[in-house]
Amino acid sequence: MATEYRIEDLAHASGATVRTIRGYQDRGLLPAPERRGRANVYGPDHLFRLRQIAGLLGRGYTLVSIKELLDAWDTGRGLGGVLGLVAEVHGPWTDERAGRITRAQLIAAFGGEADDRAIGEAVELGVLERLPGSDEEFGVPSLQELEVAAELYAVGVPLTAIAAQLREVRGQVGQMASRFLEFTTEHVFARYLGHRPTTDAEADDAASMVRRLKPLAQQTVDAELARAMRMFATRHLEAHLASGAPAEAVRAAENEVAVQVPASTIHAVERLVGSSGVGAFIAAAAEREVNKRMLDSLASSCRE
């Protein structure tokens, strides 16, 4: 059975306001809802159309030009490829499906005690989504992300540290995504720079490129993350866990340099990872900064 929405639910699902939805209806941008008794009922097609409009507005189209494009699409007069391109870009970038979780299940997965502040932070981060008309169930955009948080909590990582780590990871992944898009824009989408696709053929070609590129970014990050984790895990085991300190660990110890770190920084790191992880955290942060500067230097030299 297809999902049905009241106008308030449609507004929540699409990110538009009720007033905006009614305005789109008045302009003919959005089909009229189905009338059932005294209620107006909207469906998935209305949600998809609202997302199409939002995507076209984000690409610089005016409401007048959007109306022309949508009319052309609805009557089969071409330019459908442009809308297909917008749908491809705004569509899922992963095969993972969203899910739902009840408040009781959430509490059971995270220690058995309700923590409204932690739930609020998870909503703020987008790990959970509030559902219209329900305080006992949440939407979960990424079940994998929630499962990772539950596993980290189960092995002793505090919720505040998990949230802080997620914020940091998001910032780093955002930089990687931005660089990947800059790279593909320069080498793949250069032909479209300075003008929008104006024919079905151009838009279909661009949409095909987006479909091919979608998995490449994640595959690259997965491979590089696995490589880095293996490298750093090996170093960590050799330095801290292996018996009889291997030669590499001895050489590393011989090359260590004492560095003074402000007490406030030490305390801040302790709150995030605990006292036992301060050294590893600071070392990893320093190495990350060095690597970032090396990448920036390489990128700069390539542009020159």
Coordinates of C-alpha atoms in Angstrom, one line a residue:
M1 CA 0.0 0.0 0.0
A2 CA 1.4 3.4 -1.0
T3 CA 2.3 5.8 1.7
E4 CA -0.2 8.6 2.4
Y5 CA 0.4 12.0 3.9
R6 CA -1.6 14.8 5.4
I7 CA -0.3 18.1 4.4
E8 CA 1.6 18.5 7.7
D9 CA 3.2 15.1 7.3
L10 CA 4.1 15.9 3.7
A11 CA 5.7 19.2 4.8
H12 CA 7.8 17.3 7.4
A13 CA 8.9 14.6 4.9
S14 CA 9.9 17.1 2.2
G15 CA 11.4 19.9 4.3
A16 CA 8.9 22.4 2.8
T17 CA 6.5 24.4 4.8
V18 CA 2.7 23.9 4.6
R19 CA 2.4 27.4 3.2
T20 CA 5.0 26.6 0.5
I21 CA 3.1 23.4 -0.5
R22 CA -0.1 25.4 -0.9
G23 CA 1.7 28.0 -2.9
Y24 CA 3.1 25.4 -5.3
Q25 CA -0.4 24.0 -5.7
D26 CA -1.8 27.5 -6.5
R27 CA 1.0 27.9 -9.1
G28 CA 0.2 24.5 -10.7
L29 CA 3.6 23.1 -9.7
L30 CA 2.1 20.4 -7.5
P31 CA -0.9 18.2 -8.4
A32 CA -4.0 18.6 -6.3
P33 CA -4.4 16.1 -3.5
E34 CA -7.0 13.4 -3.4
R35 CA -10.1 14.6 -1.5
R36 CA -11.5 12.1 1.0
G37 CA -14.5 13.4 2.8
R38 CA -13.2 16.5 4.6
A39 CA -9.5 15.5 4.3
N40 CA -6.9 16.1 1.6
V41 CA -4.6 13.1 1.1
Y42 CA -1.1 13.3 -0.6
G43 CA 1.0 10.4 -1.9
P44 CA 4.6 9.5 -2.9
D45 CA 4.2 11.4 -6.2
H46 CA 3.6 14.6 -4.3
L47 CA 6.7 14.0 -2.2
F48 CA 8.8 13.2 -5.3
R49 CA 7.6 16.4 -7.0
L50 CA 8.5 18.5 -4.0
R51 CA 12.0 17.1 -4.0
Q52 CA 12.2 17.7 -7.8
I53 CA 11.2 21.4 -7.3
A54 CA 13.7 21.8 -4.4
G55 CA 16.5 20.3 -6.5
L56 CA 15.7 22.6 -9.5
L57 CA 15.6 25.6 -7.3
G58 CA 19.0 24.6 -5.9
R59 CA 20.4 24.5 -9.4
G60 CA 19.3 28.0 -10.1
Y61 CA 16.0 27.5 -12.0
T62 CA 13.2 30.0 -11.3
L63 CA 9.7 28.9 -10.5
V64 CA 8.5 29.9 -13.9
S65 CA 11.1 27.8 -15.7
I66 CA 10.5 24.9 -13.2
K67 CA 6.8 25.1 -14.2
E68 CA 7.7 24.8 -17.9
L69 CA 10.0 21.9 -17.2
L70 CA 7.4 20.0 -15.1
D71 CA 4.7 20.7 -17.7
A72 CA 7.1 19.3 -20.4
W73 CA 7.8 16.2 -18.2
D74 CA 4.1 15.6 -17.5
T75 CA 3.0 15.9 -21.1
G76 CA 6.0 13.9 -22.5
R77 CA 7.3 16.8 -24.5
G78 CA 11.0 16.3 -23.6
L79 CA 13.4 17.8 -21.1
G80 CA 12.5 14.8 -18.9
G81 CA 16.3 14.0 -18.8
V82 CA 16.9 17.2 -16.8
L83 CA 14.5 16.0 -14.2
G84 CA 16.0 12.5 -14.3
L85 CA 19.4 14.1 -13.7
V86 CA 18.1 16.0 -10.7
A87 CA 16.5 12.8 -9.3
E88 CA 19.8 10.9 -9.8
V89 CA 21.8 13.5 -7.9
H90 CA 19.2 13.8 -5.1
G91 CA 18.6 10.0 -4.9
P92 CA 20.3 7.6 -2.5
W93 CA 24.1 7.3 -2.7
T94 CA 24.1 4.0 -0.9
D95 CA 22.2 0.7 -1.1
E96 CA 21.5 0.9 2.6
R97 CA 17.8 1.3 3.5
A98 CA 16.5 3.5 6.3
G99 CA 14.6 2.0 9.2
R100 CA 12.7 2.7 12.4
I101 CA 13.3 2.1 16.1
T102 CA 11.1 2.5 19.1
R103 CA 12.1 4.4 22.2
A104 CA 12.1 1.2 24.2
Q105 CA 14.4 -0.5 21.7
L106 CA 16.7 2.5 21.7
I107 CA 16.9 2.5 25.5
A108 CA 17.6 -1.2 25.6
A109 CA 20.4 -0.9 23.0
F110 CA 22.1 1.9 25.0
G111 CA 22.3 0.8 28.6
G112 CA 18.7 0.3 29.6
E113 CA 18.2 3.8 31.0
A114 CA 16.5 6.7 29.2
D115 CA 18.8 9.6 28.3
D116 CA 16.7 12.3 26.6
R117 CA 19.7 14.6 26.2
A118 CA 21.6 11.9 24.2
I119 CA 18.5 11.2 22.1
G120 CA 18.2 14.9 21.4
E121 CA 21.8 15.0 20.3
A122 CA 21.3 12.0 18.1
V123 CA 18.3 13.8 16.4
E124 CA 20.5 16.9 16.0
L125 CA 23.2 14.8 14.3
G126 CA 20.6 13.2 12.1
V127 CA 21.3 9.7 13.5
L128 CA 17.6 9.7 14.5
E129 CA 14.7 11.5 13.0
R130 CA 11.5 12.4 14.9
L131 CA 8.4 11.1 13.2
P132 CA 5.2 13.2 12.9
G133 CA 2.7 12.5 15.7
S134 CA 4.9 10.0 17.5
D135 CA 7.1 10.3 20.6
E136 CA 7.7 6.6 20.9
E137 CA 9.3 5.8 17.5
F138 CA 12.1 7.3 15.5
G139 CA 13.3 7.1 11.9
V140 CA 16.8 5.8 11.4
P141 CA 18.4 7.1 8.1
S142 CA 21.4 4.7 8.6
L143 CA 20.9 1.5 10.6
Q144 CA 24.6 0.8 10.2
E145 CA 25.6 4.1 11.8
L146 CA 23.3 3.4 14.7
E147 CA 24.6 -0.2 15.1
V148 CA 28.2 1.2 15.2
A149 CA 27.2 3.6 18.0
A150 CA 25.6 0.8 19.9
E151 CA 28.6 -1.5 19.6
L152 CA 31.0 1.3 20.7
Y153 CA 28.8 2.0 23.7
A154 CA 28.7 -1.7 24.5
V155 CA 32.5 -1.8 24.7
G156 CA 32.6 1.2 27.0
V157 CA 32.8 4.3 24.9
P158 CA 30.6 7.1 26.5
L159 CA 27.8 8.6 24.4
T160 CA 29.4 12.0 24.5
A161 CA 32.6 10.6 23.0
I162 CA 30.7 8.8 20.3
A163 CA 28.8 12.0 19.4
A164 CA 32.1 14.0 19.3
Q165 CA 33.8 11.4 17.2
L166 CA 30.9 11.4 14.7
R167 CA 31.1 15.2 14.4
E168 CA 34.8 15.0 13.7
V169 CA 34.4 12.2 11.2
R170 CA 31.7 14.1 9.4
G171 CA 33.9 17.0 9.0
Q172 CA 36.7 14.9 7.6
V173 CA 34.4 12.9 5.3
G174 CA 32.8 16.2 4.1
Q175 CA 36.3 17.4 3.0
M176 CA 36.9 14.1 1.2
A177 CA 33.5 14.4 -0.6
S178 CA 34.2 18.0 -1.6
R179 CA 37.6 17.1 -3.0
F180 CA 36.2 14.1 -4.9
L181 CA 33.5 16.3 -6.4
E182 CA 36.0 18.9 -7.4
F183 CA 38.2 16.2 -9.0
T184 CA 35.3 14.8 -11.0
T185 CA 34.0 18.2 -11.9
E186 CA 37.3 19.1 -13.4
H187 CA 37.9 15.8 -15.3
V188 CA 34.4 14.4 -15.9
F189 CA 31.8 17.2 -15.9
A190 CA 34.0 20.0 -17.4
R191 CA 31.8 19.9 -20.6
Y192 CA 28.8 21.1 -18.5
L193 CA 30.6 24.0 -16.7
G194 CA 29.0 27.4 -17.5
H195 CA 25.7 26.0 -18.7
R196 CA 23.0 23.7 -17.7
P197 CA 22.1 20.6 -19.7
T198 CA 19.4 21.8 -22.1
T199 CA 18.5 18.6 -24.0
D200 CA 17.5 15.1 -22.9
A201 CA 20.6 13.7 -24.5
E202 CA 22.9 16.0 -22.4
A203 CA 21.0 15.4 -19.2
D204 CA 20.8 11.6 -19.7
D205 CA 24.6 11.6 -20.3
A206 CA 25.2 13.6 -17.1
A207 CA 22.8 11.3 -15.1
S208 CA 24.6 8.3 -16.4
M209 CA 27.9 9.7 -15.3
V210 CA 26.5 10.4 -11.8
R211 CA 25.3 6.8 -11.6
R212 CA 28.7 5.5 -12.5
L213 CA 30.5 7.8 -10.0
K214 CA 28.2 7.1 -7.0
P215 CA 29.8 3.9 -5.9
L216 CA 33.4 5.0 -6.7
A217 CA 33.7 7.5 -3.9
Q218 CA 32.6 5.0 -1.3
Q219 CA 34.7 2.2 -2.7
T220 CA 37.8 4.5 -2.6
V221 CA 37.2 5.6 1.0
D222 CA 36.5 2.0 2.0
A223 CA 39.8 0.8 0.5
E224 CA 41.9 3.6 1.9
L225 CA 40.2 3.4 5.3
A226 CA 41.0 -0.4 5.5
R227 CA 44.6 0.3 4.5
A228 CA 45.0 3.0 7.1
M229 CA 43.3 1.0 9.8
R230 CA 45.6 -2.0 9.1
M231 CA 48.7 0.3 9.2
F232 CA 47.8 2.1 12.4
A233 CA 46.4 -1.0 14.1
T234 CA 49.7 -2.7 13.5
R235 CA 51.7 0.2 14.9
H236 CA 49.4 0.4 17.9
L237 CA 49.7 -3.3 18.7
E238 CA 53.4 -3.3 18.3
A239 CA 53.8 -0.2 20.5
H240 CA 51.3 -1.0 23.3
L241 CA 50.0 -4.6 23.3
A242 CA 52.7 -7.0 21.9
S243 CA 54.9 -8.7 24.4
G244 CA 58.7 -8.2 24.3
A245 CA 58.6 -4.8 22.4
P246 CA 59.5 -5.5 18.8
A247 CA 62.4 -3.8 17.1
E248 CA 60.1 -1.3 15.3
A249 CA 58.6 -0.3 18.7
V250 CA 62.1 0.1 20.2
R251 CA 63.2 2.3 17.3
A252 CA 60.0 4.4 17.7
A253 CA 60.7 4.8 21.4
E254 CA 64.3 5.9 20.7
N255 CA 63.0 8.5 18.3
E256 CA 60.3 9.9 20.6
V257 CA 60.5 13.6 21.3
A258 CA 59.0 15.1 24.5
V259 CA 56.4 17.7 23.7
Q260 CA 54.7 20.0 26.2
V261 CA 50.9 20.0 25.8
P262 CA 48.7 22.5 27.7
A263 CA 46.8 20.9 30.6
S264 CA 43.5 22.2 29.3
T265 CA 44.1 20.2 26.1
I266 CA 45.0 17.1 28.1
H267 CA 41.8 17.4 30.1
A268 CA 39.7 18.0 27.0
V269 CA 41.1 14.9 25.4
E270 CA 40.6 12.8 28.6
R271 CA 36.9 13.8 28.5
L272 CA 36.6 12.5 25.0
V273 CA 38.6 9.2 25.1
G274 CA 39.6 8.6 28.7
S275 CA 43.0 9.0 30.3
S276 CA 44.5 5.8 28.8
G277 CA 43.9 7.1 25.2
V278 CA 45.3 10.6 25.5
G279 CA 48.7 9.8 24.0
A280 CA 47.3 7.8 21.1
F281 CA 44.7 10.4 20.4
I282 CA 47.2 13.4 20.3
A283 CA 49.6 11.4 18.1
A284 CA 46.9 10.4 15.7
A285 CA 45.6 14.0 15.5
A286 CA 49.1 15.3 14.8
E287 CA 49.7 12.7 12.1
R288 CA 46.4 13.5 10.5
E289 CA 47.3 17.2 10.4
V290 CA 50.6 16.4 8.8
N291 CA 49.0 14.2 6.2
K292 CA 46.4 16.9 5.5
R293 CA 49.1 19.5 4.9
M294 CA 51.0 17.2 2.6
L295 CA 47.8 16.6 0.6
D296 CA 47.1 20.3 0.4
S297 CA 50.7 20.9 -0.7
L298 CA 50.5 18.3 -3.4
A299 CA 47.1 19.6 -4.6
S300 CA 48.5 23.1 -4.7
S301 CA 51.6 22.0 -6.7
C302 CA 49.4 20.1 -9.2
R303 CA 47.3 23.2 -9.9
E304 CA 50.4 25.4 -10.5

